[in-house]
XYZ file of C-alpha atoms in Angstrom:
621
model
C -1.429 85.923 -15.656
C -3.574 84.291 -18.062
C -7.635 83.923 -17.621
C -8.953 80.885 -17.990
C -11.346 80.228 -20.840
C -14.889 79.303 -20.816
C -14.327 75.823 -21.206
C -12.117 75.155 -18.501
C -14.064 77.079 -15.981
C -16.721 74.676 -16.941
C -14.515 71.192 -16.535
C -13.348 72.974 -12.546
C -16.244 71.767 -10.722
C -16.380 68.450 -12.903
C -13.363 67.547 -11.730
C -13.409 68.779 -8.241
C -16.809 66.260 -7.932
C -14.563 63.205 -9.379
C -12.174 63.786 -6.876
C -14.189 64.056 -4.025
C -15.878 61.024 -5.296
C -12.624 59.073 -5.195
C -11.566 59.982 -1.796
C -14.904 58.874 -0.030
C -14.842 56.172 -1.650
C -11.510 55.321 -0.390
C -12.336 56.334 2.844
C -15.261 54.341 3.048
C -13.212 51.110 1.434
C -10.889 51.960 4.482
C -13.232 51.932 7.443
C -14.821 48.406 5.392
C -11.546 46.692 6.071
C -10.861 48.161 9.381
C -13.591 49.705 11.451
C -16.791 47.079 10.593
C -16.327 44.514 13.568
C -18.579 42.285 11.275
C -16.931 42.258 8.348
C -15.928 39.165 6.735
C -12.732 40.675 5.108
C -11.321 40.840 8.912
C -10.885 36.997 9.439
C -9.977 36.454 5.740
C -7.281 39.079 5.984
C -6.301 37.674 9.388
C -6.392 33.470 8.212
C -4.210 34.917 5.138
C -1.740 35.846 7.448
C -1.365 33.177 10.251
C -2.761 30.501 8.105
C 0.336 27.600 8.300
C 2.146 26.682 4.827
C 1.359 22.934 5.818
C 0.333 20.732 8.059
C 0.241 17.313 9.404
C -1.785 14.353 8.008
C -5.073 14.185 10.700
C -4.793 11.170 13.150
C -5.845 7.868 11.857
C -8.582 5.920 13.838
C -6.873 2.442 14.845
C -8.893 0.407 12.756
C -8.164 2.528 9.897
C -7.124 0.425 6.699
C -4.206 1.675 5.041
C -4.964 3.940 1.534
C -1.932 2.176 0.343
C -2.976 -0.304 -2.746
C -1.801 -3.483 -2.538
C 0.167 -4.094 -4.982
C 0.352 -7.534 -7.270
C 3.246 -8.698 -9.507
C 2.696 -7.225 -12.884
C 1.069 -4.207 -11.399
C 1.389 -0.535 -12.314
C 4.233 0.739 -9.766
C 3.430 4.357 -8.188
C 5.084 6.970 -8.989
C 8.540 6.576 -7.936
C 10.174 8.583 -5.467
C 14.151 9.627 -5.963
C 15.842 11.882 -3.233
C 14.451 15.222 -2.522
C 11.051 14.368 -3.866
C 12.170 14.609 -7.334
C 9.909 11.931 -10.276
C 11.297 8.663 -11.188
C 12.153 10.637 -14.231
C 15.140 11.953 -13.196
C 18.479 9.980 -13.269
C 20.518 8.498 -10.726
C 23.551 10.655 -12.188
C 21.810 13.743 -12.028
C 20.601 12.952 -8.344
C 24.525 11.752 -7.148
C 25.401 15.297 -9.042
C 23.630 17.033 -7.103
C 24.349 15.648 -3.772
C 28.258 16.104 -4.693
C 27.434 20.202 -4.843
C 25.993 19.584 -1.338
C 27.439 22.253 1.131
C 29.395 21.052 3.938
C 28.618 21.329 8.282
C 32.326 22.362 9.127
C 32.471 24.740 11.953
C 28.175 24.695 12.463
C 28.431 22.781 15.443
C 28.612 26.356 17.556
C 25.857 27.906 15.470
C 23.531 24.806 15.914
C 24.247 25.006 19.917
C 23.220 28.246 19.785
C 20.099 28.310 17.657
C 18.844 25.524 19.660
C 19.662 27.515 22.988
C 17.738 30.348 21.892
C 14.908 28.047 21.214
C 15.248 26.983 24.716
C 15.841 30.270 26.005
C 13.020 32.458 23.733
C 15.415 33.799 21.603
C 15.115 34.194 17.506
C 17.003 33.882 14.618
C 16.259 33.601 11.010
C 15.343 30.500 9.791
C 17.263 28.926 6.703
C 15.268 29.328 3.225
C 13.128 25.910 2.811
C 14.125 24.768 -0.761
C 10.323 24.991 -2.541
C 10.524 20.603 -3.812
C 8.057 18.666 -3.222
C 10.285 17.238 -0.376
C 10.539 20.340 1.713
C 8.470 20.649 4.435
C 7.686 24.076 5.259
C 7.068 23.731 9.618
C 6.782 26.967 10.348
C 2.746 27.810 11.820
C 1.733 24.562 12.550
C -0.457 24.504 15.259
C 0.499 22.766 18.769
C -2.729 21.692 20.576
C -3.067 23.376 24.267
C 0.183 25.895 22.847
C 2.427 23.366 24.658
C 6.349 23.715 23.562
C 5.417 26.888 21.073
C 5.025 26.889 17.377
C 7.769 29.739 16.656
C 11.109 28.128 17.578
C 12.963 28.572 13.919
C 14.876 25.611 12.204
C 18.746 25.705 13.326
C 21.121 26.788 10.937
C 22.461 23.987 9.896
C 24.276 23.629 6.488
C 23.896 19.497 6.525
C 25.659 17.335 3.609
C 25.366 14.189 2.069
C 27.230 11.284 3.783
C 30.186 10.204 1.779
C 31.124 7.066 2.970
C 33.881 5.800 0.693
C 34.766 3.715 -2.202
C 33.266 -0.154 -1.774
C 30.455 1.214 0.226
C 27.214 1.945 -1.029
C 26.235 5.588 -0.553
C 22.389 4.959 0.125
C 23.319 2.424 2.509
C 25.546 3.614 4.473
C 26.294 1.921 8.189
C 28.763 3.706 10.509
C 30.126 1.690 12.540
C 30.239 -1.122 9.945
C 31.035 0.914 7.245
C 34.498 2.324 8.909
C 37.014 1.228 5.951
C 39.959 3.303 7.526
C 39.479 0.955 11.194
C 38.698 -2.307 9.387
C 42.121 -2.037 7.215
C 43.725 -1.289 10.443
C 43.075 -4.747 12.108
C 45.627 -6.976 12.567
C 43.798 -10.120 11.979
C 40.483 -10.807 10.571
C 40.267 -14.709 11.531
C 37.486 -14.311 14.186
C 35.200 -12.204 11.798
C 36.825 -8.891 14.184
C 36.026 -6.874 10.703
C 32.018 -7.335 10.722
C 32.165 -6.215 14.554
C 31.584 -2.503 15.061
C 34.124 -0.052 14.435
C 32.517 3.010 15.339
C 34.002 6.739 13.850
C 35.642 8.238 16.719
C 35.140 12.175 17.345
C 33.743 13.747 15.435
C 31.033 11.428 14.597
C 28.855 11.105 11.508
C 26.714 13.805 11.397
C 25.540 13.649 7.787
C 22.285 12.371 5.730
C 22.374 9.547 3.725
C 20.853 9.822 0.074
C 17.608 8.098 -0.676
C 17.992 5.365 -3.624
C 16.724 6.549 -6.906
C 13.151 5.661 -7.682
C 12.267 4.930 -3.838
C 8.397 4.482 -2.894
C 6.506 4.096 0.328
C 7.389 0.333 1.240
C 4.418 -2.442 0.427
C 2.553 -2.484 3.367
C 2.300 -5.850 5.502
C 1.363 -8.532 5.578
C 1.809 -8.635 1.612
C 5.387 -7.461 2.145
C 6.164 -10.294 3.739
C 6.239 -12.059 -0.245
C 7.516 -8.878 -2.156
C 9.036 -5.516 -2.110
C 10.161 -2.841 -4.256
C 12.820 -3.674 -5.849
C 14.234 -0.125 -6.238
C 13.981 0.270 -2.595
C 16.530 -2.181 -1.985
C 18.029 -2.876 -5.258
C 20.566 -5.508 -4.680
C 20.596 -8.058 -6.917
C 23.220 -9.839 -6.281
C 21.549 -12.618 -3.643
C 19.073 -12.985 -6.292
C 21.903 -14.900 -8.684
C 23.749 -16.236 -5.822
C 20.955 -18.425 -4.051
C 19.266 -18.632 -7.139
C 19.510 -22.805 -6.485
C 17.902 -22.516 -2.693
C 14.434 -20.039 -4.107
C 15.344 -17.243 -1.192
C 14.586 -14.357 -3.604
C 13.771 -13.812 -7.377
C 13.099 -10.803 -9.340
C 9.378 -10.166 -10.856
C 8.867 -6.797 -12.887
C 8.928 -3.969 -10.066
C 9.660 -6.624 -7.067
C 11.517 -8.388 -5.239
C 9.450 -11.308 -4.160
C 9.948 -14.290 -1.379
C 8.995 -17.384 -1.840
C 9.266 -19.008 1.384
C 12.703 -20.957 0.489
C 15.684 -21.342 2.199
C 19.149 -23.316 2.315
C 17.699 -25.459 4.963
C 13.652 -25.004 3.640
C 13.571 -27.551 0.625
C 9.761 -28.075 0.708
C 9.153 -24.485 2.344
C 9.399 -23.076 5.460
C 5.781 -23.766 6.638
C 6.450 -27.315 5.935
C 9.682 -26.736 7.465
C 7.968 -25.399 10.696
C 5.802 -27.738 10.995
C 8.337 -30.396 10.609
C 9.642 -28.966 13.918
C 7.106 -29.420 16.016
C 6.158 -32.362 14.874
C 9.131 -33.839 16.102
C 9.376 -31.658 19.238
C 5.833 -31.317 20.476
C 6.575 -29.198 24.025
C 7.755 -26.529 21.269
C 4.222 -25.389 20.911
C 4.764 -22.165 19.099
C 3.084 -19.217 20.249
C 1.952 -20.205 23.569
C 5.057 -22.246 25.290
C 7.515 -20.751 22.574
C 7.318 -17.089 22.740
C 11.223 -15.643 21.865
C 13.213 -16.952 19.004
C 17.097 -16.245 17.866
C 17.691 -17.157 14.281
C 21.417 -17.275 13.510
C 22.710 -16.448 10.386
C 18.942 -15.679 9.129
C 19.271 -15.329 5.466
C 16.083 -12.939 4.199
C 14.971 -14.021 8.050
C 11.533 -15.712 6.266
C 11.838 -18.240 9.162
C 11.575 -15.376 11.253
C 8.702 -14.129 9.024
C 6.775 -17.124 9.124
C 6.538 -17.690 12.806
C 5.052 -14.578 12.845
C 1.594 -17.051 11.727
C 2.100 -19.049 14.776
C 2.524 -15.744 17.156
C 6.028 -16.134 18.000
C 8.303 -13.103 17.827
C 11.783 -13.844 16.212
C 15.536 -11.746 16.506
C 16.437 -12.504 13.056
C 20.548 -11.214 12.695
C 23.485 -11.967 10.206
C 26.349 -9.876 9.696
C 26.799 -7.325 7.077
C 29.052 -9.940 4.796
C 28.681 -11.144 1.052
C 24.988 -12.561 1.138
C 24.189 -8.627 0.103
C 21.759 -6.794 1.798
C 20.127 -9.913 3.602
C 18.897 -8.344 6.701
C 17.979 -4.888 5.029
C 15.470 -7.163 2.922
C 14.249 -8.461 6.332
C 13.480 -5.111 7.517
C 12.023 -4.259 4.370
C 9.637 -7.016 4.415
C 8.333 -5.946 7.894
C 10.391 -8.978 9.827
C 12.574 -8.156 13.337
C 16.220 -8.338 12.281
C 19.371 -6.480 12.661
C 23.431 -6.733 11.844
C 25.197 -9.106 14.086
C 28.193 -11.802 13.803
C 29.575 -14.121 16.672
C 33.365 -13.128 16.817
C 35.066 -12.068 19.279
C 32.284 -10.013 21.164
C 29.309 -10.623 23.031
C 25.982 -10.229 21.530
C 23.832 -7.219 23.147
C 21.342 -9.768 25.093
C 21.014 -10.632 28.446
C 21.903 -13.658 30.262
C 18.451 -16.101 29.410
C 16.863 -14.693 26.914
C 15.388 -16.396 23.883
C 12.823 -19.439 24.405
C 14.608 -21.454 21.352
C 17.867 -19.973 19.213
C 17.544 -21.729 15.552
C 20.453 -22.315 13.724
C 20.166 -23.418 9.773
C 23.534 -23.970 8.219
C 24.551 -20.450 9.838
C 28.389 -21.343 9.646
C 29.204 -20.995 13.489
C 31.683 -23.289 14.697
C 30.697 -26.279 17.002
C 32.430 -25.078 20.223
C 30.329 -21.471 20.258
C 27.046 -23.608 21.185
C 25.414 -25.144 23.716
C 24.457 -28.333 22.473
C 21.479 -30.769 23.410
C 19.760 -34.179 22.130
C 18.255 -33.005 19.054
C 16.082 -36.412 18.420
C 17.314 -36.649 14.569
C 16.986 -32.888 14.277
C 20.594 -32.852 13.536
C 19.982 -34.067 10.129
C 18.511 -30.652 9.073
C 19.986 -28.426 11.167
C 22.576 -27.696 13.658
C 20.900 -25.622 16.353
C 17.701 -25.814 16.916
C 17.618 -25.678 21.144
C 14.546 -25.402 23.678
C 16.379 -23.815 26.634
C 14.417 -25.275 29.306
C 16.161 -28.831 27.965
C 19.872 -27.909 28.112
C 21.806 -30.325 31.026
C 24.601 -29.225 32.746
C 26.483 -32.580 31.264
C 25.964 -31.723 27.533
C 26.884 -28.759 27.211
C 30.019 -27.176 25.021
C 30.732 -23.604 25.303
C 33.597 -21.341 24.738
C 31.331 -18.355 23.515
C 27.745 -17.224 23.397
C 26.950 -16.310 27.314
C 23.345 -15.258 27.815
C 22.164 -18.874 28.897
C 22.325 -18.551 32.909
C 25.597 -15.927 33.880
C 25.230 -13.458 36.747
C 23.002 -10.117 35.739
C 25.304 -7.366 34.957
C 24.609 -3.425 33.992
C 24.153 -2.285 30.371
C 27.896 -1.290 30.148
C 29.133 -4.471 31.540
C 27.073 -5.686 28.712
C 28.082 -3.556 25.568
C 31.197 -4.567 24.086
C 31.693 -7.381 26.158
C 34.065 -9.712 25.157
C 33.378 -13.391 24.718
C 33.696 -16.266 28.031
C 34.770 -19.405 28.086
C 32.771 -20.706 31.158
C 29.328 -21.218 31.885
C 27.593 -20.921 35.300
C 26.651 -23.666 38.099
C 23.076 -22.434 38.155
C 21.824 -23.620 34.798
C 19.608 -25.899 36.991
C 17.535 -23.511 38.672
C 16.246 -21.846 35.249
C 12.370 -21.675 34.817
C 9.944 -21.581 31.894
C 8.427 -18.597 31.543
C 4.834 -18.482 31.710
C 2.750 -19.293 28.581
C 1.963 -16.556 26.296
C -0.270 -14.142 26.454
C -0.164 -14.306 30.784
C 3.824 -13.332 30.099
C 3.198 -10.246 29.070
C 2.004 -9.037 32.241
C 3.473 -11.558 34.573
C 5.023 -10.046 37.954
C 7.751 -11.951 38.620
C 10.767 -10.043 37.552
C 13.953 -12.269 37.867
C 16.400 -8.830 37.339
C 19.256 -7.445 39.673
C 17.284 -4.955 41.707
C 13.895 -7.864 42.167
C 12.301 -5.957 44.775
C 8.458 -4.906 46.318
C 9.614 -1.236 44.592
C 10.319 -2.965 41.405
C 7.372 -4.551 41.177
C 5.316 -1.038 42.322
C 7.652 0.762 38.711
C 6.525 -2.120 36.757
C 3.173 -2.013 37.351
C 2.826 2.106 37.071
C 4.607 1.751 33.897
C 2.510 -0.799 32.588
C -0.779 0.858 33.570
C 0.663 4.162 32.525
C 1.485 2.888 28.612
C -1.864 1.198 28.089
C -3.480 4.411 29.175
C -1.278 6.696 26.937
C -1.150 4.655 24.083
C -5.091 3.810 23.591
C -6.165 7.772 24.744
C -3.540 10.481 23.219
C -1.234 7.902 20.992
C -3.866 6.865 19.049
C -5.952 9.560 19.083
C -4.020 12.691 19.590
C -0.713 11.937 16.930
C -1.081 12.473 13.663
C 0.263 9.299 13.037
C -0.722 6.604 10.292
C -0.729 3.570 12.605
C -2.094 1.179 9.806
C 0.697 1.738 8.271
C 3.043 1.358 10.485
C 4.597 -1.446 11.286
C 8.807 -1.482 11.664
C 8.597 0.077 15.356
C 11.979 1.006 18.014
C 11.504 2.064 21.466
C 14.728 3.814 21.983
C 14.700 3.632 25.779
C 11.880 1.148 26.535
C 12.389 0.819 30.638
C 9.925 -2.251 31.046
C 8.673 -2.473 27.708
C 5.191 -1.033 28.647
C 5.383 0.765 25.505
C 5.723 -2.414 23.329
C 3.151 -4.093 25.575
C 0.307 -1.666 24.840
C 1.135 -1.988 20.892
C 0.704 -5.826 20.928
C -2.593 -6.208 19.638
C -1.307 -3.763 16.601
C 0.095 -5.833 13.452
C 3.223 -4.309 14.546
C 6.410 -5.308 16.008
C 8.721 -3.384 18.531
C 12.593 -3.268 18.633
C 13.103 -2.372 22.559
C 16.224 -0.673 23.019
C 17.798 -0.337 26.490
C 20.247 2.293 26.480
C 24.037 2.547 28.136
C 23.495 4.245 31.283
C 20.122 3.460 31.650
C 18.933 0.676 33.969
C 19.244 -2.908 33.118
C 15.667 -3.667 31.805
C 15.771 -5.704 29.146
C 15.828 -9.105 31.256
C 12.356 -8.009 32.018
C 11.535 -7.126 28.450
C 12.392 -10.711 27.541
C 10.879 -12.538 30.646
C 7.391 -10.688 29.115
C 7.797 -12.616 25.585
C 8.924 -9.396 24.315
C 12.553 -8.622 22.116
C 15.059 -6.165 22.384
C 19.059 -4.969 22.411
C 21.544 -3.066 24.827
C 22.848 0.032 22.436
C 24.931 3.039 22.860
C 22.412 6.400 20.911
C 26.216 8.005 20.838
C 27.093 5.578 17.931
C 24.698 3.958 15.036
C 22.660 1.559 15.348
C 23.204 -2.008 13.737
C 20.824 -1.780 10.846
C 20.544 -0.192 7.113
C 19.106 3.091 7.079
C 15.564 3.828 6.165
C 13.822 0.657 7.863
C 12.185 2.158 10.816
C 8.220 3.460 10.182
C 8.411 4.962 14.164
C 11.141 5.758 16.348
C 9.954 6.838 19.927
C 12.755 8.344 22.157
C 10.656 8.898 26.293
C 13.004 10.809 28.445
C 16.349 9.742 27.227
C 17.497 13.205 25.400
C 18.882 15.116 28.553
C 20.801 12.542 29.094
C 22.436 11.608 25.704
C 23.131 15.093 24.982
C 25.802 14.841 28.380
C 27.520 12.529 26.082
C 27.339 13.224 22.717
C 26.077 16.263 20.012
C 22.160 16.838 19.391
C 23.389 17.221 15.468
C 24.916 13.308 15.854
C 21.498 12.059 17.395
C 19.363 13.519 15.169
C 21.854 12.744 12.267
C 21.153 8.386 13.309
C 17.607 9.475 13.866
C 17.020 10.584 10.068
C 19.420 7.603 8.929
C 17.223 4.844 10.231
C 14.001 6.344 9.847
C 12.098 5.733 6.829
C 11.232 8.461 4.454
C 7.232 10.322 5.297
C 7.438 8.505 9.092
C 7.519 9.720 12.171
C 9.930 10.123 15.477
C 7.874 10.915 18.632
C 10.073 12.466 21.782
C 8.183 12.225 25.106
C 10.437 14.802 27.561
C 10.440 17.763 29.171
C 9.450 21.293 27.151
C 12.977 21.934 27.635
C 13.931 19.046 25.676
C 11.216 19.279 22.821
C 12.331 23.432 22.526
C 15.993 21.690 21.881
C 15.124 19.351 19.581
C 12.655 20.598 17.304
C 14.724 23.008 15.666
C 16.737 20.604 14.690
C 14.118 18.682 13.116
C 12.793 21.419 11.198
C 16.686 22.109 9.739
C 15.967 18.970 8.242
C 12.483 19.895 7.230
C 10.533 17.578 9.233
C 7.414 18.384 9.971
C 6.657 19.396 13.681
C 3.278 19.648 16.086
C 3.552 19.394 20.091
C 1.159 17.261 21.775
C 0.036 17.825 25.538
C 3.224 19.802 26.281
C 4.929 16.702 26.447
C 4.872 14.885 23.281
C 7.152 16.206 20.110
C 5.674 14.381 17.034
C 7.777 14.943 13.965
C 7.031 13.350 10.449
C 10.378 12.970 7.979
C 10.393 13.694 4.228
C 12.313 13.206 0.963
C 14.243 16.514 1.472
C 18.443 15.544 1.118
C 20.809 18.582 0.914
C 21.292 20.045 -2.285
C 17.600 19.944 -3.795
């Protein structure tokens, strides 16, 4: 055994100190992090944990002006914005490249049914890996005020893809149930414009995400969109050649800009306007003139000009050669969605519109009512105050929402065309002048009752109240600049009534199977369609800034897959905008994982309220 020398018996105790040091000090490091209640470290260590990866913009005060700058022609664009949050930088080739690697939903339908049943149900899975882009948006630990619906339901796995819709149909703007090539070769005639009808998918239906156009920004914010837009949010250039004669739209730089003209609107359409009630003073737009239908609406700028004289216009064409007309409506901030006069009813009821304008909108003589038009005939063909129409005048084989018998929603929807008119086109009344409408009591609908009255009024008193003191305050919800609004099961409209002093307009949307409202909606000066939420809506994706959906879910999802909802949901809402759900917790613990699959990001408001905010994520980035 070997002694140890003199030096190393006097490095023993040395080292013994050091090490004694070192393990105190550790200790005492320890009971620092763990055992002083006071300690900072504790709530840095814990915020480092919970802390959420992101959260949602802070609610903006109503009078809020938008950050947005308006822009001029000749000004610096913003960075551009191309599909999954990528820079302007990158090509249009490489983003269709990558879209074409996207990975495919086939057999996810079970898993998705699942995942969102354990949300329902408290159960977990793992969440799918959020792609780290600038598009992404990471929901997990956002907070939900008063812990209504939970913060820890994952995001379904859901493996979504990019829609392919077909050759001769553009990609980014894809419509489904205008867009079916396979049923619209299939017809045997096309002589009453049966191919721009709807030809919805049958099972299964569309449950894809359509790709954002390359070099897409946040749209110009009103009222200066009403004279320009980004061109490469909707960049069709073809109208700009075609009615290059008539001034509807030219091409400045970055824009797309409107200068007021028109086939009919040789001197402009104020002049234009003007012209008309000039010549027909009981018009008086804005006060006896509430409701207008423009047919065949070109860019809908006569639409967009009455807006001036506080008159609400349904601006539609059909989805036909004049490219992209009514997805430059909708980008411009004006009402307007896809419609043609074939063969089918349009989704109104019976008396709606105050005056349905007609400029050179190529419908055939024998599908209107016609009236004395004083020499009005000489500029257009159309142009028709309701309240005027005599029994003795009137030609009709078609358009029947003047004065038939109320009938349900589904009587309604895909109706086919009449060729009578009814007896009681005496009895019709003006409405009262605007603003009393809005909040007027008599309700000329099929269930006019005491108890009728009693709904109307809660609802009313119930959306003022909701919108001015959580709404407002509560969402975290731009509302300056918003302005493209859809209540997808607006009951009375109370919704769209407390909004009216915004600079906002609502599409109201009464639902198949839901009650027959929208007679009401119009009798308050207010606009809206019949639809089916199974199938897609008549307009281009991306031209809704807020989609609200109150209590309509349970009862959708009877009919038709969450994944096919929330698929028409992302298609018509615009990029970094919102879709609120008001239902049950039931409903919300259903839906939101969903949303977050498609990396939206979530908070839960008052139990009650789901408020989800879209980005520039698209499968594959």
């Amino acid at each position: 055994m070997a002694v140890p020398t003199s030096d190393q018996r006097k490095r023993r105790p040395f080292l013994l100190s050091l090490s004694l040091f070192l393990l105190v000090s550790a200790l005492l490091a320890l009971a620092f992090l763990f055992l002083d209640p006071s300690a900072q470290s504790l709530s840095v260590l814990s915020s480092r944990l919970t802390a959420p990866t992101t959260t949602l913009a802070p609610p903006a005060a109503p009078g809020e002006r938008n950050p947005t700058p308006i822009p001029a022609p000749g000004d610096t664009p913003p960075p551009a914005v191309v599909a999954g949050g990528a820079e302007a930088g990158e090509s249009a080739d490489a983003t269709e490249k990558a879209e074409e690697t996207a990975s495919r939903p086939d057999d996810t339908a079970a898993a998705v049914n699942a995942d969102a049943a354990a949300g329902e149900g408290g159960g977990s899975s793992e969440s799918p890996r959020l792609d780290a882009d600038k598009g992404a948006a990471a929901t997990e630990g956002v907070a939900d005020d008063d812990g209504g619906g939970g913060g820890d339901e994952p995001a379904a796995k859901v493996r979504w893809e990019t829609c392919r819709p077909g050759r001769g149909v553009s990609a980014a703007d894809y419509i489904p149930c205008l867009d079916n090539m396979r049923a619209i070769k299939a017809l045997r005639s096309r002589r009453h414009m049966e191919h721009r009808e709807r030809h919805c998918p049958v099972a299964p239906r569309p449950r894809c995400l359509v790709r954002v156009p390359s070099g897409y920004r946040s749209p110009v914010p009103w009222p200066r969109s009403r004279d320009m837009i980004w061109y490469n949010n909707v960049p069709h250039p073809k109208l700009v050649e075609y009615k290059k004669d008539q001034n509807w739209v030219t091409k400045s730089g970055d824009y797309l800009v409107f200068p007021g003209g028109g086939t009919q609107f040789k001197t402009g359409v104020t002049r234009y306007i003007q012209f008309i009630e000039q010549i027909m003073p009981t018009i008086q737009w804005g006060t006896h003139t509430k409701t207008v239908l423009d047919v065949g609406c070109g860019v809908a700028s006569f639409g967009g000009y009455l807006l001036d004289r506080n008159v609400i216009t349904m601006s539609f064409a059909p989805k036909d050669e004049h490219e992209a007309q009514i997805q430059f409506a909708l980008e411009r901030g004006i009402p307007a969605f896809l419609a043609v006069i074939g063969t089918q009813k349009l989704p109104f009821p019976d008396e709606a519109f105050d005056v349905v304008h007609c400029a050179r909108c190529r419908v055939e003589n024998h599908c209107w009512s016609l009236t004395e038009f004083s020499g009005l005939e000489d500029i257009t063909f159309g142009l028709q105050p309701l309240s005027t129409v005599k029994k003795k005048e009137i030609k009709m084989t078609g358009m029947q929402w003047l004065n038939l018998p109320n009938q349900s929603v589904g009587e309604q929807w895909y109706a086919p065309l009449d060729t009578c008119i009814s007896s009681s086109i005496e009895k019709s009344s003006w409405p009262l002048p605007w603003p009393e409408r809005l909040n007027a009591r008599y309700l000329n609908v099929p269930d006019d009752s005491s108890s009728t009255d009693e709904k109307f009024d809660v609802d009313t008193k119930y959306w003022k109240h909701a919108i001015s003191e959580i709404y407002y305050n509560d969402f975290p919800v731009n509302w300056s600049s918003t302005r493209n609004v859809m209540d997808m099961n607006a009951g009375y409209g109370g919704f769209a009534a407390a909004l009216v002093d915004k600079p906002l307009w609502v599409m109201n949307v009464v639902p198949v199977g839901q009650p027959d409202t929208l007679p009401v909606i119009f009798n308050r000066g207010l606009i809206g369609v019949y639809h089916d939420w199974c199938e897609s809506f008549n307009t281009y994706p991306r031209t809704y800034d807020l989609l609200h959906m109150s209590y309509l879910l349970g009862s959708l999802t009877n009919r038709c897959d969450i994944m096919e909802v929330a698929a028409e949901i992302d298609r018509i809402l615009r990029p970094d905008r919102w879709f609120v759900l008001r239902d049950t917790t039931a409903m919300i613990k259903k839906m939101r994982p969903v949303l977050k699959s498609l990396h939206y990001e979530t908070v839960v408001v008052k139990q009650q309220f789901l408020v989800a905010k879209k980005g520039f994520w698209r499968p594959g980035k």
